[in-house]
Amino acid sequence: MMDPKLFSPLKLGDLTLPNRIVMAPLTRNRALPDGDVPHALNATYYAQRAGAGLIISEGTQISPEGKGYIQTPGIYSDAQVAGWKAVTAAVHAAGGRIFAQLWHVGRISHVSLLPDGQVPVAPSPITANSQTFTASGFADVSEPRALETDEIARVVADYRKAAENAKAAGFDGIEVHAANGYLLDQFLRDGTNKRDDAYGGTADNRTRFLAEVFEAVTGVFPSKRVGVRFSPFSGFNDIADSDPVATFSVAMARANDAGLGYVHLVEGQTGGPREFPANAIETLRANFSGAYMANNGYDRKMAIDAVETGTADLVAFGSLFIANPDLVERLRLDAPLNAPDPQTFYGGDAAGYTDYPSLEQAA
């Protein structure tokens, strides 16, 4: 019998993915504390998972201002680029493909994490009812200040430079993080964006920053090697919109206009229930002609069915990839899966990071 379509190749422009199973971006807080630099342990972790059709790196801050948690890696310094170069080399040596997820957290940060104790930036000076993880443990996020209109070009330039650094580090492409209540998502949503300039008000205005980021990064990577992540129906990090289908229809159209390779959608609550309005995803997808990557709570049967029926072109898995470095092979064989240990998700050493056994090791 032929393998299900989930295990068949897919082309993103000139890049061929050998299967449609994607390792989702996963914050693990294991960069070196001095400089937020990726290192050898990270290279081992990603290389172990190179059987994925595509790996999307953990969120990687584009600048010191974009940091929101301790020991998350950056992609703005020479040391970080060198660290990532070792990671991508390890993944490629193992036969894999890896995109960098470019991240700016916006208001989801704390003054202790930012240079010189500066305050976080946001579309509007509205403090999130959320916490972040600092050197002293969990803390309420700090009150942000609104980005001035003339500062937005600076942040767009940071995205461009981060894309250039990702290319120099050997990444095969990039994913723009516009989900989960971070900076770009904050601009998209009318609950967090109360601006009265060209970047606020209508959905066209609220997606302007996003479109400028797309233009910047597709000047570095071919557009089909660029994706974007959205979470239209998630309230994660105290985010909300009065009409997410309307807002994200415009955002999807912006991605389509930029010629992006894929849209990566969190279907429902981030890490929670798959709750969204009837036909909402179909409505959103009608605005985008590239590949559609589905995410949130998928198991083997759901993923196979989604790709067979065309409901999705790619399916991203998160915690299952944490616990199963050879997840693609396990799904292909319908083999038992290791259970992830949430106690080791964030921070620490090799335990719960690179010590989950493959099928071969378990045997």
Coordinates of C-alpha atoms in Angstrom, one line a residue, residues 82-245:
A82 CA 27.9 31.8 14.3
G83 CA 25.9 29.7 16.8
W84 CA 23.0 29.3 14.4
K85 CA 25.5 28.4 11.6
A86 CA 26.5 25.3 13.6
V87 CA 22.8 24.4 14.1
T88 CA 21.9 24.6 10.4
A89 CA 25.1 22.7 9.4
A90 CA 24.1 19.9 11.8
V91 CA 20.5 19.8 10.4
H92 CA 21.7 19.8 6.8
A93 CA 24.3 17.1 7.6
A94 CA 21.4 15.0 8.9
G95 CA 19.4 15.6 5.7
G96 CA 17.0 18.2 7.1
R97 CA 15.7 21.7 6.2
I98 CA 15.3 24.5 8.7
F99 CA 13.6 27.9 8.7
A100 CA 14.3 30.6 11.3
Q101 CA 11.3 32.1 13.0
L102 CA 11.8 35.8 13.4
W103 CA 10.3 37.2 16.6
H104 CA 9.7 40.5 18.3
V105 CA 7.7 40.1 21.5
G106 CA 6.5 43.7 21.7
R107 CA 4.7 44.3 25.1
I108 CA 5.2 40.7 26.3
S109 CA 8.5 41.6 28.1
H110 CA 10.0 43.0 31.3
V111 CA 12.3 45.9 31.9
S112 CA 14.9 43.4 33.4
L113 CA 15.2 41.7 30.1
L114 CA 15.8 44.8 27.9
P115 CA 18.9 46.9 27.4
D116 CA 19.4 49.6 30.1
G117 CA 16.1 48.8 31.7
Q118 CA 14.1 50.3 28.8
V119 CA 10.4 49.6 28.7
P120 CA 8.8 47.3 26.1
V121 CA 7.3 48.7 22.9
A122 CA 3.8 48.1 21.5
P123 CA 1.3 49.6 19.1
S124 CA -0.4 51.3 22.1
P125 CA 0.5 51.8 25.8
I126 CA -1.7 49.0 27.0
T127 CA -0.2 46.6 29.6
A128 CA -0.9 42.9 29.0
N129 CA -2.5 40.8 31.7
S130 CA 0.3 38.3 31.2
Q131 CA 3.5 37.1 32.8
T132 CA 7.0 36.4 31.4
F133 CA 10.0 34.5 32.8
T134 CA 12.9 36.5 34.1
A135 CA 16.1 35.7 35.9
S136 CA 14.1 36.0 39.1
G137 CA 11.3 33.8 38.0
F138 CA 7.9 34.6 36.7
A139 CA 6.9 38.3 36.7
D140 CA 4.1 40.4 35.4
V141 CA 5.0 42.0 32.1
S142 CA 6.0 45.7 32.2
E143 CA 3.9 48.6 31.0
P144 CA 4.8 49.3 27.4
R145 CA 5.2 52.5 25.5
A146 CA 3.7 53.1 22.0
L147 CA 6.1 53.0 19.1
E148 CA 6.3 56.4 17.4
T149 CA 5.3 56.4 13.8
D150 CA 8.8 57.2 12.7
E151 CA 10.2 54.3 14.7
I152 CA 8.4 51.6 12.8
A153 CA 10.8 51.8 9.9
R154 CA 13.6 51.0 12.3
V155 CA 11.8 47.8 13.5
V156 CA 11.2 46.9 9.8
A157 CA 14.9 47.3 9.2
D158 CA 15.6 45.0 12.2
Y159 CA 13.5 42.3 10.5
R160 CA 15.4 42.8 7.3
K161 CA 18.8 42.5 9.1
A162 CA 17.5 39.4 10.9
A163 CA 16.6 37.8 7.6
E164 CA 20.1 38.7 6.2
N165 CA 21.6 37.1 9.3
A166 CA 19.4 34.0 8.9
K167 CA 20.7 33.7 5.4
A168 CA 24.3 34.1 6.5
A169 CA 23.7 31.4 9.2
G170 CA 22.6 28.9 6.6
F171 CA 18.8 28.8 7.2
D172 CA 16.8 27.6 4.2
G173 CA 14.1 30.3 4.8
I174 CA 12.3 32.2 7.5
E175 CA 8.9 32.4 9.2
V176 CA 7.6 35.7 10.3
H177 CA 6.0 35.3 13.8
A178 CA 2.8 37.3 13.7
A179 CA 0.9 35.1 16.3
N180 CA 0.4 34.5 20.0
G181 CA 0.0 38.1 21.1
Y182 CA 3.5 39.3 20.1
L183 CA 4.4 42.6 18.4
L184 CA 3.0 42.0 14.9
D185 CA -0.1 40.3 16.3
Q186 CA -0.5 43.3 18.6
F187 CA -0.6 45.6 15.6
L188 CA -3.1 43.4 13.8
R189 CA -5.7 43.3 16.6
D190 CA -8.0 46.2 17.4
G191 CA -8.0 45.2 21.1
T192 CA -4.3 46.1 21.4
N193 CA -3.9 48.6 18.5
K194 CA -5.6 51.9 19.3
R195 CA -3.4 54.1 17.0
D196 CA -4.8 57.0 15.0
D197 CA -1.9 57.1 12.5
A198 CA -1.3 55.1 9.3
Y199 CA -0.8 51.9 11.3
G200 CA -4.1 51.9 13.3
G201 CA -7.8 52.0 12.7
T202 CA -8.9 50.0 9.7
A203 CA -7.7 46.5 9.0
D204 CA -5.8 47.8 6.0
N205 CA -3.9 50.1 8.3
R206 CA -3.4 47.6 11.1
T207 CA -1.8 45.1 8.6
R208 CA 0.5 47.8 7.1
F209 CA 3.4 47.1 9.4
L210 CA 3.1 43.4 8.6
A211 CA 3.1 44.1 4.9
E212 CA 6.2 46.3 5.3
V213 CA 7.9 43.4 7.1
F214 CA 7.0 41.0 4.3
E215 CA 8.5 43.4 1.7
A216 CA 11.7 43.7 3.7
V217 CA 12.3 40.0 4.2
T218 CA 11.3 38.9 0.7
G219 CA 14.0 41.2 -0.5
V220 CA 16.4 38.8 1.3
F221 CA 14.9 35.4 0.7
P222 CA 12.8 34.3 -2.3
S223 CA 9.2 34.9 -1.3
K224 CA 8.3 31.1 -1.5
R225 CA 11.0 30.5 1.2
V226 CA 9.1 32.9 3.6
G227 CA 6.1 31.9 5.7
V228 CA 4.0 33.6 8.3
R229 CA 2.4 32.4 11.5
F230 CA -1.0 33.7 12.6
S231 CA -3.3 32.7 15.5
P232 CA -6.6 34.5 14.7
F233 CA -8.8 32.8 17.3
S234 CA -6.3 32.7 20.2
G235 CA -6.4 34.9 23.2
F236 CA -2.9 34.0 24.3
N237 CA -1.0 36.8 25.9
D238 CA -4.1 38.8 26.5
I239 CA -4.8 39.5 22.8
A240 CA -8.2 40.1 21.3
D241 CA -10.0 41.4 18.1
S242 CA -13.6 42.3 17.6
D243 CA -13.8 40.5 14.2
P244 CA -10.8 38.2 13.7
V245 CA -12.2 36.7 10.4

